[in-house]
mmCIF file of C-alpha atoms in Angstrom:
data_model
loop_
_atom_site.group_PDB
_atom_site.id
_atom_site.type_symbol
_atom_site.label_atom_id
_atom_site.label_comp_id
_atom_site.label_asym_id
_atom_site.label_seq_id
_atom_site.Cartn_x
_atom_site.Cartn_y
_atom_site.Cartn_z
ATOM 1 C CA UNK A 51 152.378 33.146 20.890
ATOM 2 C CA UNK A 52 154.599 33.908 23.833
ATOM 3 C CA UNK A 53 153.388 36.356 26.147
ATOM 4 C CA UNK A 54 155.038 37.651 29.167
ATOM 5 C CA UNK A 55 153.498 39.397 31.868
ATOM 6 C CA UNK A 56 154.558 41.601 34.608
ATOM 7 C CA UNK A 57 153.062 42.193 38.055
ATOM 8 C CA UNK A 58 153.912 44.953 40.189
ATOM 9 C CA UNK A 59 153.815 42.799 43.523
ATOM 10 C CA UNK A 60 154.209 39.138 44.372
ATOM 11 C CA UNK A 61 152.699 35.318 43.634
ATOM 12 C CA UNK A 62 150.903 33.990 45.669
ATOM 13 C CA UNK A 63 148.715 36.514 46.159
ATOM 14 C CA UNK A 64 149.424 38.907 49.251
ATOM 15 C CA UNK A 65 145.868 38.815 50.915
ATOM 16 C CA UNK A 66 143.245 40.798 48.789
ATOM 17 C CA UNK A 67 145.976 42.320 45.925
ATOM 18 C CA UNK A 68 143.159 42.758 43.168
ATOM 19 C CA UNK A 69 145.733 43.396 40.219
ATOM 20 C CA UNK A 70 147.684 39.956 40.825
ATOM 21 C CA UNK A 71 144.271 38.247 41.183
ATOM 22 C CA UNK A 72 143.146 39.748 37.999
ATOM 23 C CA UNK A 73 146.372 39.044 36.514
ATOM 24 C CA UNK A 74 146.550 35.365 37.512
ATOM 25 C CA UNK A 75 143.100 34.723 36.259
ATOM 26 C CA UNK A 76 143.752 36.289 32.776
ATOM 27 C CA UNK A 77 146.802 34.295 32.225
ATOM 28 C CA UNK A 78 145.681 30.998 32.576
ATOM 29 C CA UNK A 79 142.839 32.186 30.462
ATOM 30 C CA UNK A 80 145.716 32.966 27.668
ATOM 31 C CA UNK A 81 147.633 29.818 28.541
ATOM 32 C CA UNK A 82 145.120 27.712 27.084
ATOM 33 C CA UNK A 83 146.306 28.510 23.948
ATOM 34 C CA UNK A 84 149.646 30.356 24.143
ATOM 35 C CA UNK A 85 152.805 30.334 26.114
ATOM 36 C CA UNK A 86 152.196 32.296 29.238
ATOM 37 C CA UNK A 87 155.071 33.600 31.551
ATOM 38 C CA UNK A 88 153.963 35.884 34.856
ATOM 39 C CA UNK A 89 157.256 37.500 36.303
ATOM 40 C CA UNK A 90 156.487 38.658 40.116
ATOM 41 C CA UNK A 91 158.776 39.641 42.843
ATOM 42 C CA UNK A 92 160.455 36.785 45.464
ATOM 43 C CA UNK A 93 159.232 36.154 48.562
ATOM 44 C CA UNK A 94 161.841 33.994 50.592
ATOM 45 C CA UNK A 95 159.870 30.725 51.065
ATOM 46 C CA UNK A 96 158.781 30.968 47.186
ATOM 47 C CA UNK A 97 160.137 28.561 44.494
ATOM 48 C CA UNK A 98 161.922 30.639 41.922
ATOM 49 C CA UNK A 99 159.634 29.184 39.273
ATOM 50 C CA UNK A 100 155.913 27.603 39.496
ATOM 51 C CA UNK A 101 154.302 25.922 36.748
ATOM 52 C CA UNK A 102 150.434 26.075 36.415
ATOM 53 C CA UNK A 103 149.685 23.056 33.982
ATOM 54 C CA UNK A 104 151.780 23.184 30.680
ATOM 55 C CA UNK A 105 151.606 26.544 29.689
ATOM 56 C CA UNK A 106 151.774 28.802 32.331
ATOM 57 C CA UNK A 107 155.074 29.922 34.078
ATOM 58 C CA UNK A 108 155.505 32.201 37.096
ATOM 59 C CA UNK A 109 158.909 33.556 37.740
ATOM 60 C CA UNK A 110 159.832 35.214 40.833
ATOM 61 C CA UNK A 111 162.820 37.386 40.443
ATOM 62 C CA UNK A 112 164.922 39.113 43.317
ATOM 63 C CA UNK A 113 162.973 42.536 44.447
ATOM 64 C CA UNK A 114 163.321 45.219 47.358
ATOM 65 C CA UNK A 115 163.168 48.277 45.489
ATOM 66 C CA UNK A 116 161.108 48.687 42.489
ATOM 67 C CA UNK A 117 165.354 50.063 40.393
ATOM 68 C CA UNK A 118 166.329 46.398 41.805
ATOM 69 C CA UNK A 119 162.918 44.765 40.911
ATOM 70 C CA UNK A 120 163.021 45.891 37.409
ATOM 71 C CA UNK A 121 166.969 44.971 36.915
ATOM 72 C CA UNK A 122 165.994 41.709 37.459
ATOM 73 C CA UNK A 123 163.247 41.252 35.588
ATOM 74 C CA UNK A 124 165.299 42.693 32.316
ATOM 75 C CA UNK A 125 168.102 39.921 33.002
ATOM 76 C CA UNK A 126 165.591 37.198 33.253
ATOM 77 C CA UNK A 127 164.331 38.969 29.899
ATOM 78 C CA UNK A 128 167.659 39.342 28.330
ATOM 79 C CA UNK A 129 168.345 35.585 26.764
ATOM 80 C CA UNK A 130 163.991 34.914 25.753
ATOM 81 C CA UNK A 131 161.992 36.265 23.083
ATOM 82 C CA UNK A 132 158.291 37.121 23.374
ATOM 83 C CA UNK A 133 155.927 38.159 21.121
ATOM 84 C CA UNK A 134 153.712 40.114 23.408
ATOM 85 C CA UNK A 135 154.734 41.741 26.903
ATOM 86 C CA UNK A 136 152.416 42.981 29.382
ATOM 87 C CA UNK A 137 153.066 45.574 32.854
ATOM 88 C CA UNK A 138 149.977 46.026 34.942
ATOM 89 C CA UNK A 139 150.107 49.094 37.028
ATOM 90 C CA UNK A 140 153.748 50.162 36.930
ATOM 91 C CA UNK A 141 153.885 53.027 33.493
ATOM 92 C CA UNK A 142 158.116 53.433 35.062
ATOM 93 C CA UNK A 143 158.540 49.565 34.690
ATOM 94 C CA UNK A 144 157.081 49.621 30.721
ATOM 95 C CA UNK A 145 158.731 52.332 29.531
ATOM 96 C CA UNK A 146 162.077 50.616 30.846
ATOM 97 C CA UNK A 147 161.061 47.358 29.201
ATOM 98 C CA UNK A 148 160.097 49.593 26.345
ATOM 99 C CA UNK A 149 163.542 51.399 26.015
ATOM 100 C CA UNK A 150 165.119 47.450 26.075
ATOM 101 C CA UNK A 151 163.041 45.771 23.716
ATOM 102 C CA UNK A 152 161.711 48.915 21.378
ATOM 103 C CA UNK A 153 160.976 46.206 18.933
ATOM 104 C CA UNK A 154 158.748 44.339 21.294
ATOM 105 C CA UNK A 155 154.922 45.356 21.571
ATOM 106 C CA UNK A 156 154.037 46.542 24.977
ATOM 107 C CA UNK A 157 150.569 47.303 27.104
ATOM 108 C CA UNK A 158 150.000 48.667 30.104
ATOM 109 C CA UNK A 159 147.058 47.562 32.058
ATOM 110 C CA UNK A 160 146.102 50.368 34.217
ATOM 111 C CA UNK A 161 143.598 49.283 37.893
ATOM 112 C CA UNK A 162 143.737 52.444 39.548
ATOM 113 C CA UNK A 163 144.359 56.354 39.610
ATOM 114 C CA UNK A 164 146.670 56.303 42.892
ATOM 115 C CA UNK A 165 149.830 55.217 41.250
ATOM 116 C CA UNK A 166 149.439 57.575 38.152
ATOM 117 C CA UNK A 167 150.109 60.720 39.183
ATOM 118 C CA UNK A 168 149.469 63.891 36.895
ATOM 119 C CA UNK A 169 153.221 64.936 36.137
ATOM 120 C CA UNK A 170 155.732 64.752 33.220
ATOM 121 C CA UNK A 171 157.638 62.064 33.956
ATOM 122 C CA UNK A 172 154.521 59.995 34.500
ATOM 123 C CA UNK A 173 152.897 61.299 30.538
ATOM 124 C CA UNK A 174 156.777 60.503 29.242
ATOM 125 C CA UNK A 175 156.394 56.536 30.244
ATOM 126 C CA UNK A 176 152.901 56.633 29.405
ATOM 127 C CA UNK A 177 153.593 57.904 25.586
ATOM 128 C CA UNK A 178 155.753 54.868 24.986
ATOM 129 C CA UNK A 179 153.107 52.043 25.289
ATOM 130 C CA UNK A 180 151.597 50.780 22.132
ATOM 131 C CA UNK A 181 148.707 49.915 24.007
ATOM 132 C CA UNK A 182 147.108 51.395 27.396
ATOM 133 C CA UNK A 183 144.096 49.056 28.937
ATOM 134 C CA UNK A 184 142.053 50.155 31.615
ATOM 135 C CA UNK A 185 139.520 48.445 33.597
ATOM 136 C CA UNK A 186 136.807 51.054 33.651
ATOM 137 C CA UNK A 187 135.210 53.637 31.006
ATOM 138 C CA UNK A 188 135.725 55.894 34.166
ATOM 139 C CA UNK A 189 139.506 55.251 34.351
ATOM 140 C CA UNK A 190 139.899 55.873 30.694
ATOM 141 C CA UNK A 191 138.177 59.218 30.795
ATOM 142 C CA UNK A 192 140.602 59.813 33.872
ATOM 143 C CA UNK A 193 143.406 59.099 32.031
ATOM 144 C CA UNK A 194 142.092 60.454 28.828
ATOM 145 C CA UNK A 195 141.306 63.623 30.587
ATOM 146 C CA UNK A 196 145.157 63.995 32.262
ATOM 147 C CA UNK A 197 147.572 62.713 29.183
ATOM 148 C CA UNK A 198 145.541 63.859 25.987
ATOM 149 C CA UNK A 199 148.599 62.983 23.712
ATOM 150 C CA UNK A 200 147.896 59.329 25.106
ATOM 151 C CA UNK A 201 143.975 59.193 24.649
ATOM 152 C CA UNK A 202 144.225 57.023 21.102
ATOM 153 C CA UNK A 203 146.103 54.332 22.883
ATOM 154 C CA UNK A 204 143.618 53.789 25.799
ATOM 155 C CA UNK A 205 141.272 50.877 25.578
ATOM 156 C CA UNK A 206 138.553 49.978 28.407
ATOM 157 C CA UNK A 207 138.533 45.877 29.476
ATOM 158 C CA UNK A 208 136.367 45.426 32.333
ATOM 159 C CA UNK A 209 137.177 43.021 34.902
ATOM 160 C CA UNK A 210 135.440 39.865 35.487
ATOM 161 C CA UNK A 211 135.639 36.998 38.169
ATOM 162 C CA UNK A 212 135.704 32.935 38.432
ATOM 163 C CA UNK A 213 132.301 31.490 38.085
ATOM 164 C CA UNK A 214 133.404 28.248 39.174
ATOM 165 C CA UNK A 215 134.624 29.544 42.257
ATOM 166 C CA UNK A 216 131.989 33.120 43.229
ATOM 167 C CA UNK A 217 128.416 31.618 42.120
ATOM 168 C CA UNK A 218 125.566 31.673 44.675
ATOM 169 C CA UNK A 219 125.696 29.410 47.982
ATOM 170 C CA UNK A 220 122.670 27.362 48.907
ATOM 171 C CA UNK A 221 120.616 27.923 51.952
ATOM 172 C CA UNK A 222 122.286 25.051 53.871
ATOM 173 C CA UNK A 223 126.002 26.237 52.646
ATOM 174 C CA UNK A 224 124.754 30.347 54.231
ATOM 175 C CA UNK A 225 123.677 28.607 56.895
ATOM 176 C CA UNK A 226 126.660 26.243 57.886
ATOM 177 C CA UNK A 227 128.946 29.292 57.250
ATOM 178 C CA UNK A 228 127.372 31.354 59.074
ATOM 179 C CA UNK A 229 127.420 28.688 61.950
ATOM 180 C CA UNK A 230 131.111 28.798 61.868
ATOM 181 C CA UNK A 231 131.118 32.136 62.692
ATOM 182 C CA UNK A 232 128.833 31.968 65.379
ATOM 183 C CA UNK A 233 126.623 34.316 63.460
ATOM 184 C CA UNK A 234 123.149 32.169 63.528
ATOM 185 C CA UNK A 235 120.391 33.786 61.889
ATOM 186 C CA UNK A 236 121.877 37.284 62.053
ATOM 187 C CA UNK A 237 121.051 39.910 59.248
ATOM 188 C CA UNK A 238 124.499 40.321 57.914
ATOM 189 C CA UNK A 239 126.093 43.395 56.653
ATOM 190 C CA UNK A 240 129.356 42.885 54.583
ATOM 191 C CA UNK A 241 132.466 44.593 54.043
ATOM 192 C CA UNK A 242 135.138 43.055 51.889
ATOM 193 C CA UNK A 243 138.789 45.440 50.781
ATOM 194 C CA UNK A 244 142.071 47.047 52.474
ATOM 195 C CA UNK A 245 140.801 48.882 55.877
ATOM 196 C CA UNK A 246 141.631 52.273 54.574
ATOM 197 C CA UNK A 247 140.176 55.797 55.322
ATOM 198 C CA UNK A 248 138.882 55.977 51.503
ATOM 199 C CA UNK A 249 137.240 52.775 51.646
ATOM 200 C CA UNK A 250 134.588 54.619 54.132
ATOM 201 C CA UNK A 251 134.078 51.876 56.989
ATOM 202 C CA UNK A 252 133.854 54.448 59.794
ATOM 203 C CA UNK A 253 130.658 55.789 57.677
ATOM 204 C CA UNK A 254 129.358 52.128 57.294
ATOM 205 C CA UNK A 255 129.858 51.554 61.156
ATOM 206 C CA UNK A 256 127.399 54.388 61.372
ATOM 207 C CA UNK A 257 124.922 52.990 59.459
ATOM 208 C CA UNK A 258 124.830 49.502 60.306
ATOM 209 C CA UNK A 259 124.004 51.650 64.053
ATOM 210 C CA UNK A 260 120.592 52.767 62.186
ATOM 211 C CA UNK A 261 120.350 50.025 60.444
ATOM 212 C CA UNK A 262 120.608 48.063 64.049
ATOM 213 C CA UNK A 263 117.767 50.421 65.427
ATOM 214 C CA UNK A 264 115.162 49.002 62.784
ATOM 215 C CA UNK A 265 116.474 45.576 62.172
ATOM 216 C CA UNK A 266 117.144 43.417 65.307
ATOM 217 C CA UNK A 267 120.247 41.291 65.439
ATOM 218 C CA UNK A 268 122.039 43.494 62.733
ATOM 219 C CA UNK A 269 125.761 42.151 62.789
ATOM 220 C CA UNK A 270 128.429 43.810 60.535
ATOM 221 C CA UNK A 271 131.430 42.118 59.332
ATOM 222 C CA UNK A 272 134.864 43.530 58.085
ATOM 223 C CA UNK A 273 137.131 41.361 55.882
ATOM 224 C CA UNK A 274 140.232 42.958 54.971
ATOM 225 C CA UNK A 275 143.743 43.885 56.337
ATOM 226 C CA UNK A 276 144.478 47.287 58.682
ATOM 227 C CA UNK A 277 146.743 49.280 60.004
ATOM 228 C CA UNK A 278 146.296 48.258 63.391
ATOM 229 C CA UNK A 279 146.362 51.552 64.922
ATOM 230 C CA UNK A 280 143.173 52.426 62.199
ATOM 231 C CA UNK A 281 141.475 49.271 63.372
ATOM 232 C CA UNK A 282 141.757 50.305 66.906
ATOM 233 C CA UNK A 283 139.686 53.296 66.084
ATOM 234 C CA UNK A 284 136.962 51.223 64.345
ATOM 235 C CA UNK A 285 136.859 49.260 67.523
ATOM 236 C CA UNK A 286 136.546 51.983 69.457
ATOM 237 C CA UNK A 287 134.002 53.766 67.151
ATOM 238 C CA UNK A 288 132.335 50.516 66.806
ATOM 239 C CA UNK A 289 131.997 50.110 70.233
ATOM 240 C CA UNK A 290 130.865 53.435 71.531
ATOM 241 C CA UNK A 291 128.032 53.122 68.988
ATOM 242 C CA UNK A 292 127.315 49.627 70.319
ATOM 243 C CA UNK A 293 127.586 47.982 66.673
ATOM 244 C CA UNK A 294 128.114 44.548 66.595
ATOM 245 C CA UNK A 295 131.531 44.520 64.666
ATOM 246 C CA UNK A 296 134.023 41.729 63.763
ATOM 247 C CA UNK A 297 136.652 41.968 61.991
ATOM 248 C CA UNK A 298 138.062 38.897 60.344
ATOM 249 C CA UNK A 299 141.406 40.344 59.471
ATOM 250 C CA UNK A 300 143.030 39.412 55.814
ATOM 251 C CA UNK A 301 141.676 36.721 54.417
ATOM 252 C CA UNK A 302 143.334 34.547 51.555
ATOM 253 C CA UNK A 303 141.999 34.955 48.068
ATOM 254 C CA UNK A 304 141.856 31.509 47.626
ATOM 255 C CA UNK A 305 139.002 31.613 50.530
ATOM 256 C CA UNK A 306 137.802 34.614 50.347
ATOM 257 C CA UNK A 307 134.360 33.421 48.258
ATOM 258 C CA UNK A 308 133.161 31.482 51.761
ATOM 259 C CA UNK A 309 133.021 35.097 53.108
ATOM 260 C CA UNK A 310 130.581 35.844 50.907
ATOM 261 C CA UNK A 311 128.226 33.322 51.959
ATOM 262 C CA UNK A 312 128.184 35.236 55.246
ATOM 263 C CA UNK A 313 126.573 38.128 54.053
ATOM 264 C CA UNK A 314 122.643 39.402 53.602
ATOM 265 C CA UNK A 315 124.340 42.346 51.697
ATOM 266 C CA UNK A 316 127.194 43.527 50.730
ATOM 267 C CA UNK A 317 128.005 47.624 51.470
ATOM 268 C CA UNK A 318 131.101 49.345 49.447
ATOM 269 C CA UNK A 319 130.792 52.521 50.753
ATOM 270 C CA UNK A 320 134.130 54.006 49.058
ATOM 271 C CA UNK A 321 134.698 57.814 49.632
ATOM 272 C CA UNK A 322 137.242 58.379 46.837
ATOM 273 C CA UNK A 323 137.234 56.987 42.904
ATOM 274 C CA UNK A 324 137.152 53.430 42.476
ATOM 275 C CA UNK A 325 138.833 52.861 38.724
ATOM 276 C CA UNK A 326 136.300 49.289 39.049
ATOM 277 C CA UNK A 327 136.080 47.848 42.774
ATOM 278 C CA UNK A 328 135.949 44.053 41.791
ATOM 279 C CA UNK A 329 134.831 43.048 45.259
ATOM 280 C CA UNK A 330 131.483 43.964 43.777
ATOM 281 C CA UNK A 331 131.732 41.785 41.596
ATOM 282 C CA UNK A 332 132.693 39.018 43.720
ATOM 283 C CA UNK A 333 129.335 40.312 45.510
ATOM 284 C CA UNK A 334 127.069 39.493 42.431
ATOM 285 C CA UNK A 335 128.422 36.648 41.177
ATOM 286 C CA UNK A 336 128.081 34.947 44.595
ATOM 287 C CA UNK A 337 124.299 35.921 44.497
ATOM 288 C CA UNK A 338 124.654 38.772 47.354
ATOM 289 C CA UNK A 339 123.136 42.174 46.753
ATOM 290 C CA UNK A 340 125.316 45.201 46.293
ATOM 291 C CA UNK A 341 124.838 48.563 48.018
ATOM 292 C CA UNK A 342 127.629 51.025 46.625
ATOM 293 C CA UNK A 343 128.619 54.370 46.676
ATOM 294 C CA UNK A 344 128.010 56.079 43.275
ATOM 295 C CA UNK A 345 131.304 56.516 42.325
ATOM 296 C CA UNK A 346 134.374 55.916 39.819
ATOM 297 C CA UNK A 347 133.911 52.765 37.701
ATOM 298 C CA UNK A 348 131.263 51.156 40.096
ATOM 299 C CA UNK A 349 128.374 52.363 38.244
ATOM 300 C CA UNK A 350 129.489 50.472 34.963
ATOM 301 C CA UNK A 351 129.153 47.155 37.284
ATOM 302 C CA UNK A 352 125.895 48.033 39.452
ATOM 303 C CA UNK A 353 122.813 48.560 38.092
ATOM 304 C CA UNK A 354 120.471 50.531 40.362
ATOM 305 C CA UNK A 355 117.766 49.082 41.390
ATOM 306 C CA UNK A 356 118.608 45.457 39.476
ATOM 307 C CA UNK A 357 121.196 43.930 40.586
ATOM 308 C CA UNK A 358 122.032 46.224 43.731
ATOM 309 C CA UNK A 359 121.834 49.902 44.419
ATOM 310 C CA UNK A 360 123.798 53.085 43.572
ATOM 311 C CA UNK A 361 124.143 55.622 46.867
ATOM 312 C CA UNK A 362 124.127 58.931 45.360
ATOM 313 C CA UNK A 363 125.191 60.983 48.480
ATOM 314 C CA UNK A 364 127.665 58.255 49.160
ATOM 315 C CA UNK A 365 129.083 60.434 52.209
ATOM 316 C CA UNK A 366 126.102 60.537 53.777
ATOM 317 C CA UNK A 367 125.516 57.031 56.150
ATOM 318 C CA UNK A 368 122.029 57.780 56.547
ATOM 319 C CA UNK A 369 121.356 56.979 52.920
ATOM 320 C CA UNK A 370 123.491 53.615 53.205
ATOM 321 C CA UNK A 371 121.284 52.905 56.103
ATOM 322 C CA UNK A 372 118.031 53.724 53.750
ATOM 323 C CA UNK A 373 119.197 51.524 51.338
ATOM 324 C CA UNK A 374 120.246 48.504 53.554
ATOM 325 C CA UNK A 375 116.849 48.618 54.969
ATOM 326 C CA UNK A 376 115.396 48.909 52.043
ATOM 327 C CA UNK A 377 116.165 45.864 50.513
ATOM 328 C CA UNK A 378 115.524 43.875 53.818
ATOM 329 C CA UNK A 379 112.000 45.171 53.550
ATOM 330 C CA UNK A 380 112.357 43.877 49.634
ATOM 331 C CA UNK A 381 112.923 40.353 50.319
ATOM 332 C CA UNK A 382 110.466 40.207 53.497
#
């Protein structure tokens, strides 16, 4: 078959973008046995087209604003034939391909509630797909829940993550990583996503400071990009608590399971729905325990009290701290 698939952003990956990482990962999946094309927007140092092996084709296609974006990607479309087509995140960019290729089956993987707002225009798009995916039982309640008229479509496809690159590190690889980082034998609390106000840092930063209290040389580490202006205020925060903070900024995706080796645990403590949070599962599958707020999709993933735990009163850092120091006390 020949699929196409659309992202909503750019290839290579811009620093932690979860949909193009899940979307790269399925399609040279599918490329093994079809004929995969990913269209992405241009960056101005990109090649126009990529090949990944023989079946697998990104495009990148002249962008700025998402009316230009999609123009382009229906004249690339215009002269080829696919049997398949595929939009993650974008319901306005489907139901334009839709309107262009009615004959043409057409899903929309969905990642995340923030770009679906409840409204009519949104429902209109949405009632065109043949097929809706979403990445959490969660998100397809959510969805379910908002457009009724679309609930038939809606199928759940969790996420998933490369083995041969996230698998556990040994106790020389921890410790050589963490050398690099200056971090020694420090007890190593991790934070890996976008340096947001939902993602709930300033609430970690206050429990990694009673975490710090029981648990000498307690060290927490942010991975993940900022306003600056917001990471000031962590600083600041960070420093009036005396945590001992870094931040390692954005890191590539391509590098991003070394970080992992860094950590003794890994915190997500998110204050709004998560449709999945994949960094979780980045967590596990690099053998690092989770410790997550109850939320969303992240309770399909993490199973409390097996492979991590669920933090029920998730705005509440004293029950982060409980947990952290909880499973220190496990593995002493």
């Amino acid at each position: 078959m020949r699929l196409l698939m659309i992202a909503p952003e750019q290839f290579p990956v811009p620093g932690g973008g979860s949909v193009e990482i899940c979307m790269l990962e399925i399609a040279k999946k599918l490329s093994r046995k079809h004929q995969v094309t990913l269209i992405s927007r241009n960056k101005t140092h990109s090649k126009k087209i990529s090949r990944l092996g023989k079946n697998l084709t990104i495009v990148r296609v002249p962008s700025g604003s998402s009316t230009r974006y999609i123009s382009s990607v229906l004249r690339f479309m215009k002269k080829r034939h696919f049997d398949l087509i595929q939009v993650d995140n974008r319901p306005y960019y489907m139901a334009r391909i839709k309107a262009a290729f009615p004959h043409t089956p057409i899903s929309l993987f969905l990642h995340s509630l923030t770009i679906i707002p409840r409204t009519k225009s949104v429902a209109a798009c949405l009632r065109k797909a043949d097929l809706i995916i979403a990445n959490s039982s969660s998100l397809k309640q959510c969805l379910s829940k908002s457009f009724p008229d679309t609930r038939q479509k809606i199928r759940c496809v969790h996420l998933g993550v490369n083995l041969s690159r996230f698998e556990p590190a040994s106790m020389t690889e921890r410790m050589n990583t963490k050398q690099v980082y200056r971090l020694g034998r420090s007890f190593v609390i991790l934070f890996v996503g976008r340096v947001i106000p939902r993602k709930g840092v300033p609430l970690l930063i206050k429990a990694a400071k009673k975490v710090g209290e029981k648990i000498s040389n307690t060290k927490l580490i942010i991975a993940g990009k900022g306003r600056k202006s917001y990471i000031a205020k962590l600083r600041l925060q960070a420093n009036k608590l005396r945590v001992p903070m870094m931040f390692l900024g954005s890191i590539p995706h391509t590098k991003i399971h070394q970080i992992y080796r860094l950590a003794d645990c890994f915190v997500c403590p998110s204050q709004k729905h998560e449709a999945f949070g994949l960094v979780n599962v980045e967590a596990m599958a690099s053998g690092v325990p989770v410790i997550a707020s109850n939320i969303g999709g992240i309770k399909e993933i993490v199973a409390h009290g097996d492979n991590g735990y669920l933090v029920n009163n998730y705005t509440n850092d004293s029950s982060f701290a409980y947990y952290i120091t909880k499973w220190l006390k496990t593995v002493d």
